[in-house]
Coordinates of C-alpha atoms in Angstrom, one line a residue:
Chain A
M275 CA -10.9 32.0 -7.6
Q276 CA -11.7 28.3 -8.3
P277 CA -11.3 26.1 -5.3
I278 CA -8.6 23.3 -5.3
I279 CA -11.0 21.0 -3.5
E280 CA -14.8 21.1 -3.4
A281 CA -17.0 18.7 -1.7
R282 CA -20.9 18.9 -1.5
G283 CA -22.8 16.4 0.5
L284 CA -19.9 14.0 0.5
R285 CA -20.8 10.6 2.0
K286 CA -19.0 7.2 2.5
D287 CA -20.7 4.3 4.0
F288 CA -19.1 1.0 5.2
G289 CA -22.0 -1.3 5.4
A290 CA -24.3 0.2 8.1
L291 CA -21.6 2.6 9.3
K292 CA -21.6 6.1 8.1
A293 CA -17.9 7.0 8.1
V294 CA -18.5 10.3 6.3
D295 CA -21.9 11.6 6.6
G296 CA -22.7 14.3 4.1
I297 CA -20.0 16.9 4.5
S298 CA -19.3 20.0 2.5
F299 CA -16.2 22.1 2.4
S300 CA -14.0 23.9 0.0
V301 CA -10.2 24.5 0.0
M302 CA -8.8 27.5 -1.8
P303 CA -5.5 27.7 -3.6
G304 CA -2.5 28.5 -1.2
E305 CA -4.5 27.6 1.9
V306 CA -3.5 25.1 4.7
F307 CA -6.8 23.5 5.6
G308 CA -7.0 21.2 8.6
F309 CA -9.3 18.5 9.5
L310 CA -9.5 17.9 13.3
G311 CA -11.5 15.2 15.1
P312 CA -11.3 12.3 17.5
N313 CA -10.3 8.7 16.2
G314 CA -13.0 7.5 14.0
A315 CA -14.3 10.9 13.1
G316 CA -14.0 10.2 9.3
K317 CA -10.9 12.2 8.6
T318 CA -8.9 9.6 7.0
T319 CA -11.8 8.3 5.0
T320 CA -12.2 11.9 3.6
M321 CA -8.5 12.0 2.8
R322 CA -8.7 8.7 1.0
M323 CA -11.6 9.9 -1.1
I324 CA -9.6 13.1 -2.0
E325 CA -6.7 10.9 -2.9
C326 CA -9.1 9.0 -5.3
V327 CA -8.3 5.8 -3.7
S328 CA -11.6 5.2 -2.1
P329 CA -14.9 5.8 -4.0
A330 CA -17.5 8.0 -2.4
T331 CA -21.0 6.5 -1.6
A332 CA -22.7 9.7 -2.5
G333 CA -22.2 13.5 -3.0
M334 CA -19.9 15.6 -5.2
L335 CA -16.2 15.9 -4.9
T336 CA -13.9 17.6 -7.2
V337 CA -10.1 18.1 -7.0
F338 CA -8.6 20.7 -9.3
G339 CA -12.0 21.1 -10.7
I340 CA -11.9 17.5 -11.9
D341 CA -14.6 15.1 -10.7
V342 CA -12.8 12.2 -8.7
N343 CA -15.0 9.7 -10.7
R344 CA -14.0 11.1 -14.0
D345 CA -10.3 11.2 -14.2
A346 CA -8.6 9.9 -11.0
R347 CA -5.4 9.3 -12.9
E348 CA -5.0 13.0 -13.8
I349 CA -5.9 14.1 -10.2
K350 CA -3.3 11.6 -8.7
R351 CA -0.7 12.9 -11.2
R352 CA -0.9 16.3 -9.5
L353 CA -1.3 15.2 -5.9
G354 CA 1.3 14.7 -3.1
V355 CA 0.3 12.2 -0.5
V356 CA 1.6 11.6 3.0
P357 CA -0.3 8.6 4.4
Q358 CA -0.9 7.9 8.0
E359 CA 0.9 4.7 7.8
T360 CA 4.6 4.6 6.7
N361 CA 4.6 2.7 3.4
L362 CA 8.1 3.4 2.2
D363 CA 9.7 0.8 0.0
P364 CA 11.8 -1.4 2.4
D365 CA 13.9 -2.8 -0.5
F366 CA 15.4 0.4 -1.3
T367 CA 17.6 3.2 0.2
C368 CA 16.3 6.7 0.6
F369 CA 17.5 8.0 -2.7
E370 CA 16.1 4.9 -4.5
N371 CA 12.7 5.3 -2.9
L372 CA 12.4 8.8 -4.5
V373 CA 13.6 7.8 -7.9
V374 CA 11.4 4.6 -8.0
Y375 CA 8.5 6.6 -6.8
A376 CA 9.2 9.3 -9.5
R377 CA 9.1 6.6 -12.1
Y378 CA 5.4 5.8 -11.0
F379 CA 4.7 9.4 -12.1
G380 CA 6.5 8.9 -15.4
I381 CA 9.2 11.5 -14.5
P382 CA 12.2 11.1 -16.8
R383 CA 15.2 9.4 -15.1
A384 CA 17.6 12.4 -15.1
E385 CA 15.1 14.7 -13.8
A386 CA 14.0 12.3 -11.1
R387 CA 17.5 11.9 -9.8
E388 CA 18.0 15.7 -9.6
R389 CA 14.7 16.2 -7.9
A390 CA 15.5 13.4 -5.5
E391 CA 18.7 15.1 -4.5
E392 CA 17.0 18.5 -4.0
L393 CA 14.3 16.9 -2.0
L394 CA 16.6 14.9 0.4
S395 CA 18.5 18.1 1.0
F396 CA 15.1 20.0 1.8
V397 CA 14.2 17.4 4.3
Q398 CA 17.6 17.2 5.7
L399 CA 18.3 13.6 4.8
L400 CA 21.1 14.1 2.4
E401 CA 23.6 12.2 4.6
K402 CA 21.1 9.3 4.7
R403 CA 21.0 9.2 0.9
D404 CA 22.2 5.6 0.5
V405 CA 21.0 4.3 3.8
P406 CA 18.2 1.5 3.7
I407 CA 14.7 2.5 5.1
E408 CA 15.0 0.1 8.1
K409 CA 17.9 2.1 9.4
L410 CA 16.0 5.3 9.6
S411 CA 14.3 6.8 12.8
G412 CA 10.7 7.5 13.0
G413 CA 11.1 11.2 12.2
M414 CA 13.4 10.5 9.3
K415 CA 10.9 8.2 7.8
R416 CA 8.2 10.7 8.0
R417 CA 10.4 13.3 6.5
L418 CA 11.3 11.0 3.7
I419 CA 7.7 10.3 3.1
L420 CA 7.2 14.2 2.8
A421 CA 10.0 14.3 0.3
R422 CA 8.4 11.4 -1.7
A423 CA 5.1 13.3 -1.7
L424 CA 6.9 16.3 -3.3
V425 CA 8.6 14.3 -6.0
N426 CA 6.0 15.3 -8.6
S427 CA 5.9 19.0 -7.6
P428 CA 2.1 18.5 -6.6
G429 CA -0.4 21.2 -6.9
L430 CA -1.9 19.9 -3.6
L431 CA -0.4 18.2 -0.6
V432 CA -2.6 15.8 1.4
L433 CA -1.1 14.8 4.8
D434 CA -2.8 12.3 7.0
E435 CA -1.5 12.8 10.6
P436 CA 1.9 14.0 9.3
T437 CA 3.7 14.0 12.7
I438 CA 1.9 10.9 14.4
G439 CA 4.2 9.1 16.8
L440 CA 7.1 11.6 16.7
D441 CA 9.1 13.1 19.5
P442 CA 9.0 16.9 20.1
Q443 CA 12.3 17.6 18.1
A444 CA 11.1 15.5 15.2
R445 CA 7.7 17.1 15.2
H446 CA 9.1 20.7 15.3
L447 CA 11.4 19.9 12.3
M448 CA 8.4 18.5 10.4
W449 CA 6.4 21.6 11.2
E450 CA 9.3 23.8 10.1
K451 CA 9.2 22.0 6.7
L452 CA 5.5 22.3 6.3
K453 CA 5.7 26.0 7.2
A454 CA 8.3 26.4 4.4
L455 CA 5.9 24.7 1.9
Q456 CA 3.1 26.9 3.2
A457 CA 5.2 30.1 2.7
A458 CA 6.0 29.0 -0.8
G459 CA 2.3 29.1 -1.6
N460 CA 1.5 25.4 -1.6
T461 CA -2.1 24.3 -0.9
I462 CA -2.0 21.7 1.9
V463 CA -4.8 19.7 3.5
L464 CA -3.9 17.8 6.6
T465 CA -5.6 15.9 9.4
T466 CA -4.3 15.8 12.9
H467 CA -5.4 15.3 16.4
Y468 CA -2.5 17.4 17.8
L469 CA -4.3 20.7 18.4
E470 CA -1.1 22.6 18.8
E471 CA -0.2 21.4 15.3
A472 CA -3.5 22.6 13.9
E473 CA -3.1 26.0 15.6
R474 CA 0.4 26.5 14.2
L475 CA -0.2 25.4 10.7
C476 CA -3.7 25.9 9.6
N477 CA -5.2 29.0 8.0
R478 CA -8.6 27.4 8.4
L479 CA -9.9 24.1 9.8
V480 CA -13.0 22.0 10.4
I481 CA -13.7 19.9 13.4
M482 CA -15.3 16.5 12.5
D483 CA -17.0 14.0 14.8
H484 CA -19.1 10.9 13.8
G485 CA -18.6 11.7 10.0
K486 CA -20.0 15.2 10.3
I487 CA -18.4 18.6 10.2
L488 CA -19.2 20.3 13.5
I489 CA -17.6 23.8 12.9
E490 CA -15.4 25.5 10.5
G491 CA -13.3 28.6 10.7
T492 CA -9.9 30.0 11.5
P493 CA -8.2 28.8 14.7
A494 CA -8.5 32.3 16.3
E495 CA -12.2 32.6 15.3
L496 CA -13.0 29.2 16.8
V497 CA -11.2 29.9 19.9
H498 CA -12.9 33.2 20.3
Q499 CA -16.3 31.9 19.5
Y500 CA -16.3 28.5 21.4
A501 CA -13.7 28.9 24.3
G502 CA -13.3 32.6 24.9
E503 CA -9.9 34.3 24.9
E504 CA -9.4 33.2 28.6
V505 CA -10.5 30.1 30.4
V506 CA -10.8 29.9 34.3
E507 CA -9.6 26.6 35.9
V508 CA -10.7 25.8 39.4
D509 CA -10.7 23.0 41.8
H510 CA -13.8 20.7 41.6
T511 CA -15.6 21.1 44.9
P512 CA -19.4 21.1 45.5
E513 CA -19.1 24.7 46.8
V514 CA -17.6 25.8 43.6
V515 CA -20.2 24.0 41.4
A516 CA -22.9 25.7 43.5
C517 CA -21.2 29.0 43.0
L518 CA -21.0 28.6 39.2
Q519 CA -24.6 27.5 38.9
E520 CA -25.6 30.5 40.7
M521 CA -23.5 32.8 38.5
G522 CA -25.0 30.9 35.5
A523 CA -21.5 30.4 34.0
R524 CA -20.8 27.8 31.4
Y525 CA -18.5 25.2 32.7
E526 CA -17.3 21.7 32.3
V527 CA -16.0 19.2 34.8
F528 CA -12.7 17.4 34.0
G529 CA -11.6 15.1 36.7
D530 CA -10.9 17.1 39.8
M531 CA -10.8 20.3 37.8
I532 CA -13.5 22.5 36.4
E533 CA -13.1 24.8 33.3
V534 CA -15.1 27.9 33.0
F535 CA -15.7 29.4 29.6
T536 CA -16.8 33.0 29.9
D537 CA -16.0 36.3 28.4
Q538 CA -15.3 37.9 31.8
P539 CA -12.8 35.5 33.2
R540 CA -11.2 38.0 35.6
E541 CA -14.6 38.7 37.3
V542 CA -15.6 35.1 37.5
A543 CA -12.1 34.3 39.1
K544 CA -12.5 37.1 41.5
R545 CA -16.0 36.0 42.7
L546 CA -14.9 32.4 43.0
L547 CA -11.9 33.5 45.2
S548 CA -14.0 35.8 47.4
D549 CA -17.2 33.8 47.8
C550 CA -16.6 30.1 47.1
N551 CA -13.5 28.9 48.9
P552 CA -12.2 27.4 45.7
G553 CA -8.7 26.2 46.6
R554 CA -6.8 26.8 43.4
V555 CA -7.9 29.2 40.7
F556 CA -6.1 29.8 37.4
V557 CA -6.8 32.0 34.4
R558 CA -5.2 30.9 31.2
R559 CA -5.5 31.6 27.4
G560 CA -8.2 29.7 25.6
S561 CA -6.9 27.2 23.1
L562 CA -8.2 25.0 20.3
E563 CA -8.0 22.1 22.7
D564 CA -10.9 23.8 24.7
V565 CA -12.9 24.1 21.5
F566 CA -12.1 20.7 20.5
L567 CA -13.0 19.0 23.9
S568 CA -16.1 21.1 24.5
L569 CA -17.4 20.1 21.0
T570 CA -16.4 16.5 20.9
G571 CA -16.7 15.6 24.7
R572 CA -14.1 14.2 27.0
V573 CA -15.2 10.6 26.8
L574 CA -12.5 8.4 25.6
R575 CA -13.1 6.8 22.1
L576 CA -12.3 3.2 21.7
Chain B
M234 CA -16.6 -4.9 -15.3
I235 CA -13.5 -6.3 -17.1
P236 CA -10.4 -4.7 -15.5
R237 CA -8.4 -2.6 -17.9
P238 CA -4.8 -2.5 -16.9
T239 CA -2.5 -0.1 -18.9
W240 CA 1.1 0.0 -19.9
N241 CA 1.9 1.7 -16.7
A242 CA 2.0 -1.8 -15.2
W243 CA 5.5 -1.8 -16.6
K244 CA 6.6 0.5 -13.8
V245 CA 5.5 -1.9 -11.2
W246 CA 7.2 -4.7 -13.0
R247 CA 10.4 -2.6 -13.1
R248 CA 10.3 -2.0 -9.4
N249 CA 10.3 -5.7 -8.8
W250 CA 13.0 -6.3 -11.4
D251 CA 15.2 -3.7 -9.7
V252 CA 14.8 -5.4 -6.4
F253 CA 15.6 -8.8 -7.8
F254 CA 18.8 -7.6 -9.3
K255 CA 19.8 -6.0 -6.1
T256 CA 19.9 -9.5 -4.5
Y257 CA 20.6 -11.4 -7.5
R258 CA 23.2 -13.6 -5.8
V259 CA 20.7 -15.1 -3.7
N260 CA 18.0 -15.3 -6.3
F261 CA 20.2 -17.0 -8.9
L262 CA 21.5 -19.9 -6.8
P263 CA 18.3 -22.0 -6.8
P264 CA 17.8 -22.4 -10.6
F265 CA 21.3 -23.6 -11.1
I266 CA 21.7 -25.8 -8.1
E267 CA 18.2 -27.3 -7.9
P268 CA 18.2 -29.1 -11.5
V269 CA 21.7 -30.5 -10.7
L270 CA 20.5 -32.1 -7.6
Y271 CA 17.4 -33.6 -9.0
L272 CA 19.2 -34.7 -12.2
L273 CA 21.8 -36.5 -10.1
A274 CA 19.5 -38.0 -7.6
I275 CA 16.4 -38.8 -9.4
G276 CA 17.5 -38.8 -13.1
Y277 CA 20.7 -40.7 -12.8
G278 CA 20.3 -42.4 -9.4
L279 CA 16.5 -43.5 -9.5
G280 CA 16.9 -43.7 -13.3
M281 CA 19.4 -46.6 -12.8
F282 CA 16.4 -48.7 -11.7
V283 CA 13.7 -47.3 -13.9
G284 CA 15.7 -47.4 -17.1
E285 CA 13.3 -46.1 -19.8
I286 CA 9.8 -44.7 -19.8
E287 CA 7.9 -45.0 -23.2
G288 CA 11.3 -45.7 -24.7
I289 CA 12.9 -42.6 -23.3
P290 CA 15.8 -42.7 -20.9
Y291 CA 14.6 -41.6 -17.5
V292 CA 16.9 -38.6 -17.1
L293 CA 15.6 -37.2 -20.4
Y294 CA 12.0 -38.0 -19.3
I295 CA 12.2 -36.0 -16.2
A296 CA 14.3 -33.0 -17.4
P297 CA 11.2 -31.2 -18.9
A298 CA 9.4 -31.9 -15.7
L299 CA 12.0 -30.1 -13.8
L300 CA 11.7 -27.1 -16.1
A301 CA 8.0 -27.2 -15.7
I302 CA 8.0 -27.4 -11.9
S303 CA 10.3 -24.6 -11.8
M304 CA 8.1 -22.4 -14.0
M305 CA 5.2 -23.2 -11.6
N306 CA 7.1 -22.7 -8.3
S307 CA 8.9 -19.6 -9.2
S308 CA 5.8 -17.7 -10.4
F309 CA 3.3 -19.3 -8.0
F310 CA 5.3 -18.4 -4.9
E311 CA 6.1 -15.0 -6.2
C312 CA 2.5 -14.1 -6.6
T313 CA 1.3 -15.7 -3.3
Y314 CA 3.7 -15.2 -0.5
S315 CA 5.9 -12.5 -2.0
S316 CA 2.9 -10.4 -3.3
F317 CA 1.1 -10.9 -0.1
V318 CA 4.1 -9.5 1.8
R319 CA 4.3 -6.4 -0.5
M320 CA 0.5 -5.8 -0.4
Y321 CA -0.2 -6.5 3.3
Y322 CA 3.0 -5.9 5.3
Q323 CA 4.9 -3.4 3.2
K324 CA 1.8 -1.5 2.1
M325 CA 3.4 -1.3 -1.3
F326 CA 0.2 -1.2 -3.3
D327 CA -1.2 1.4 -1.2
A328 CA 1.8 3.6 -2.0
M329 CA 1.6 2.9 -5.6
V330 CA -2.1 3.7 -6.1
S331 CA -1.4 7.1 -4.5
T332 CA 0.4 7.8 -7.8
P333 CA -1.1 7.8 -11.3
L334 CA -1.0 4.0 -11.2
S335 CA -4.4 2.3 -10.8
I336 CA -4.8 -1.0 -8.9
E337 CA -5.3 -2.8 -12.2
D338 CA -1.8 -1.5 -13.3
V339 CA -0.3 -2.7 -10.1
I340 CA -1.8 -6.2 -10.2
A341 CA -1.1 -6.6 -13.8
G342 CA 2.6 -5.5 -13.1
E343 CA 2.8 -8.2 -10.3
L344 CA 1.5 -10.8 -12.7
L345 CA 4.0 -9.9 -15.5
W346 CA 6.7 -10.0 -12.9
G347 CA 5.6 -13.5 -11.7
A348 CA 5.8 -14.5 -15.4
T349 CA 9.2 -12.9 -15.7
R350 CA 10.5 -14.9 -12.7
S351 CA 9.4 -18.2 -14.4
F352 CA 11.2 -17.0 -17.6
I353 CA 14.4 -16.2 -15.6
Y354 CA 14.5 -19.5 -13.7
A355 CA 13.5 -21.7 -16.7
T356 CA 16.2 -20.1 -18.8
A357 CA 18.9 -20.4 -16.1
M358 CA 17.8 -24.0 -15.6
L359 CA 17.8 -24.7 -19.4
V360 CA 21.4 -23.8 -19.6
V361 CA 22.3 -26.5 -17.0
L362 CA 20.1 -29.0 -18.9
V363 CA 21.8 -28.3 -22.0
A364 CA 25.2 -28.6 -20.3
F365 CA 24.1 -32.1 -19.1
G366 CA 23.0 -33.0 -22.6
V367 CA 19.6 -34.0 -21.6
V368 CA 17.4 -31.7 -23.8
S369 CA 17.3 -31.6 -27.6
L370 CA 18.3 -28.4 -29.5
P371 CA 17.2 -26.3 -31.0
T372 CA 13.6 -27.0 -30.1
S373 CA 14.2 -26.8 -26.4
L374 CA 15.0 -23.0 -27.1
L375 CA 11.3 -22.5 -27.4
V376 CA 10.9 -23.3 -23.7
I377 CA 12.3 -19.9 -23.2
P378 CA 9.3 -17.9 -24.5
F379 CA 6.9 -20.7 -23.3
S380 CA 8.1 -20.2 -19.7
F381 CA 6.7 -16.7 -19.7
L382 CA 3.3 -17.8 -20.7
A383 CA 3.4 -20.8 -18.3
G384 CA 4.6 -18.3 -15.6
L385 CA 1.7 -16.0 -16.4
L386 CA -0.8 -18.9 -15.8
F387 CA 0.6 -19.8 -12.4
A388 CA 0.8 -16.1 -11.4
G389 CA -2.8 -15.6 -12.3
I390 CA -3.9 -18.6 -10.3
A391 CA -1.7 -17.5 -7.4
M392 CA -2.9 -13.9 -7.3
C393 CA -6.5 -15.2 -6.9
F394 CA -5.5 -17.0 -3.8
T395 CA -3.7 -13.9 -2.6
A396 CA -6.7 -11.8 -3.2
I397 CA -9.0 -14.1 -1.1
T398 CA -6.6 -15.1 1.7
P399 CA -7.3 -13.6 5.1
G400 CA -3.6 -13.8 6.2
I401 CA -0.2 -15.1 5.1
D402 CA -0.7 -18.5 7.0
T403 CA -3.7 -19.5 5.0
L404 CA -1.7 -19.3 1.8
N405 CA -0.2 -22.7 3.0
Y406 CA -3.3 -24.3 2.0
P407 CA -3.0 -23.9 -1.8
A408 CA 0.7 -24.6 -1.5
F409 CA 0.1 -27.9 0.1
L410 CA -3.1 -28.9 -1.3
F411 CA -2.8 -27.7 -4.8
I412 CA 0.9 -27.3 -5.7
T413 CA 2.3 -30.3 -3.9
P414 CA -0.2 -32.9 -5.4
M415 CA 0.2 -31.2 -8.8
F416 CA 3.9 -31.5 -8.6
L417 CA 3.6 -35.3 -8.1
F418 CA 0.6 -36.2 -10.3
S419 CA 1.0 -34.2 -13.6
G420 CA 3.0 -36.7 -15.6
T421 CA 6.3 -35.2 -14.0
F422 CA 8.2 -38.2 -12.6
F423 CA 6.0 -41.1 -14.1
P424 CA 3.5 -41.0 -17.0
L425 CA -0.3 -40.2 -16.5
S426 CA -1.1 -43.4 -18.1
V427 CA -0.3 -45.5 -14.9
L428 CA -3.0 -43.5 -13.0
P429 CA -6.6 -44.9 -12.9
G430 CA -8.6 -43.7 -15.8
P431 CA -10.8 -41.1 -13.9
L432 CA -7.7 -39.5 -12.4
Q433 CA -6.0 -39.3 -15.8
V434 CA -9.1 -37.5 -17.2
F435 CA -9.0 -35.2 -14.1
A436 CA -5.4 -34.4 -14.6
L437 CA -5.7 -33.7 -18.3
A438 CA -8.8 -31.6 -17.8
V439 CA -8.0 -29.3 -14.8
L440 CA -4.3 -29.6 -13.7
P441 CA -2.3 -26.7 -15.1
L442 CA 1.0 -28.4 -14.6
A443 CA 0.0 -31.4 -16.6
Q444 CA -0.5 -29.1 -19.7
V445 CA 2.8 -27.3 -19.0
V446 CA 4.6 -30.7 -18.7
T447 CA 3.1 -31.8 -21.9
V448 CA 4.2 -28.7 -23.9
T449 CA 7.6 -28.7 -22.3
R450 CA 8.2 -32.3 -22.9
S451 CA 7.2 -32.1 -26.5
L452 CA 9.8 -29.3 -26.9
T453 CA 12.8 -30.9 -25.0
L454 CA 12.4 -34.2 -26.6
A455 CA 11.6 -32.6 -30.0
S456 CA 8.6 -35.1 -30.4
L457 CA 5.2 -33.6 -30.4
S458 CA 2.7 -35.2 -28.1
P459 CA -0.8 -35.8 -29.4
L460 CA -2.0 -33.4 -26.8
F461 CA 0.4 -30.5 -27.6
L462 CA -2.0 -28.2 -29.3
Y463 CA -4.8 -29.0 -26.7
S464 CA -2.5 -28.2 -23.9
L465 CA -1.2 -25.0 -25.4
A466 CA -4.7 -23.8 -26.2
W467 CA -5.7 -24.9 -22.7
I468 CA -2.9 -22.7 -21.2
G469 CA -3.7 -19.8 -23.3
A470 CA -7.4 -19.7 -22.6
V471 CA -7.0 -20.4 -18.7
T472 CA -4.2 -17.8 -18.4
A473 CA -6.5 -15.2 -19.9
V474 CA -9.3 -16.0 -17.5
F475 CA -7.2 -15.9 -14.4
F476 CA -5.2 -12.7 -15.3
F477 CA -8.4 -10.8 -15.4
L478 CA -10.1 -12.7 -12.7
S479 CA -7.2 -12.1 -10.3
I480 CA -7.2 -8.3 -11.1
Y481 CA -11.0 -8.2 -10.5
L482 CA -10.7 -10.1 -7.1
M483 CA -7.8 -7.8 -6.0
Q484 CA -9.8 -4.7 -6.9
R485 CA -12.6 -6.0 -4.8
R486 CA -10.2 -6.6 -1.9
L487 CA -8.3 -3.4 -2.1
V488 CA -10.8 -0.7 -3.2
V489 CA -13.0 0.1 -0.3

C-alpha cells in the first residue's frame, strides 16, 4: 500500500534555527497519525510543509505520492486543512463561509450549497447557518473550520491543534466528530499537546522535540515501553530518594512528588511503605503524559 | 522569478465583490456625495474667483481631477489598509493559500479588485458629473474603461507598500507623504505650468496621478493634451511593473 504522506530527511531552517531537523515518517491510508511535542518542537512547521504553504529547506516530502515541489496545486486540491489560528472569513455567515471556500476549490455552486448544508448539519451548526462569524463561540468556530476543511471531500485531513483553547464540552464534541471521520476511513494527521487527545484519537504517533522525532509508535506501545503499565507516585523526601537509589529504580522528581517508572510497581510500593517512611504512595496507570514528560523533560518552554 | 498568477485570481476578486455588495449602502455613498461637495465648494465657490484656467471654466477644469483623485483613493486605500487587514488581522490570505489558490492568484485577485473599486467609484461619480453637465459626451464615457487601468496602477503601487510595511500604522507614511502631496501637485486644482520648472519635470516624470489627470482631462474636455499618449504609455508600462513587483514582494513576505 502506498503511503499518503512520506517524508525522508525533511528539514526546515529559519535562518540559524533548525525548526525541523531531518525527520522521516510515513502516514498510511485510513490512519490517524499524531504529532506531539512541546511548543516550538516543529510540529506546526511540519504541517505547513505538508500543506504546501511553506517550502522545505531540504529532504523529500510527497503527499498522495506527489512531490510537494512538483504540483502543490493538485495536492492542495485534495487536502483539508484545520489551521491552529482561526481564519474564518469575518465578512460572511457560517453558510457563506463554506460556499465561498468551496468556490476557491472550483466546486460548482449548486454542489457547494448542498455540501455546505450537509457539513453544517454534521458539525451541529445548522441553526447557526445565517449567523455571522463573530457571534459564534470558540467551539463553534473550531467546528465550522472543521466543516470548511471537509468542503472538498479531502483525501487527507491536516489538523493543527484542533481543540486548542476549548472547554471540555466543546473538546469532547470535536473529538466525537473526529472519531466519526476516523470511522469513515479518513486519513488524518494532527498535532496536539493534549496527551489525552492523542491517546484517544491516534492510531500511531510521533513525539517531537527540537525539530527531531524522538519516538514513534502506537499510544499503547509507547506507554508500555517508556512509562510502564503502572506508575508509582510518592512524596518527595530524602529518605524516599535514598531508598529508590538503593533499589536502583528509575524515577523522576516533580515538585514535591516523585514518579517511579518500573515494571514491578506493586513491589516497589510495598518496599517504600515498609522501609522508607514515605508519607503518601499511589499506584496509577501509566499514560502518554508520562512518556511525554520523561522524554521532553519538565522544564517549562518559553 | 516572474510571478505567474492564473485565472483562479477571479475567485479572490469575487470574494471581495460579494463582501462589497453585502454592504453596498455604505460603499456607494461616498462616490455620489463627494463630487457634489467638491463641485459646489471648489468648482462653483472657488471658481467664482478663479474664473477660467487656460480658457476653460474652473468647474470643468477640476471635474476630471475629481475623477482621477477618486480612482487613486479608492484603489490605493483598498490595497493598503483593506488588504493589510485581510492579510494580517483576518488571516484571509492564509486561508486562501490552503486551497488550490496560490499566493500569486490571491494577490492578483486583490489587485484586480482594487482596480474594480476604482472602476465602480469613477463610474458612479461620472454619473453625477454628467448630471451637472461638467463633462463632455461621448468622450467622457472612455473614462469608464480607463478608470480600471488607472485603478490597477495605484493598486500595484499600494500593494508594494502593504508588502513591506511592518504594521498598519506605518501605512500612514505613504498615505501622507505620497498620496496627499500628489493629490495637490498633479495638475489637479491648478495647472502644472505654474510650478517651478524642475517640479514640473518631476511631476510629469514620476507622479502617477499627474498622468492619470492628463488622460482623464483630455477625455472629459474632449480635447487631446499633447501629453496624452505619453501619459497613457507611462501608465501602461508602470502598471505592468508594479503589478508583478507587488506580487513578488508579497510572495517574499508570505512564503516562509
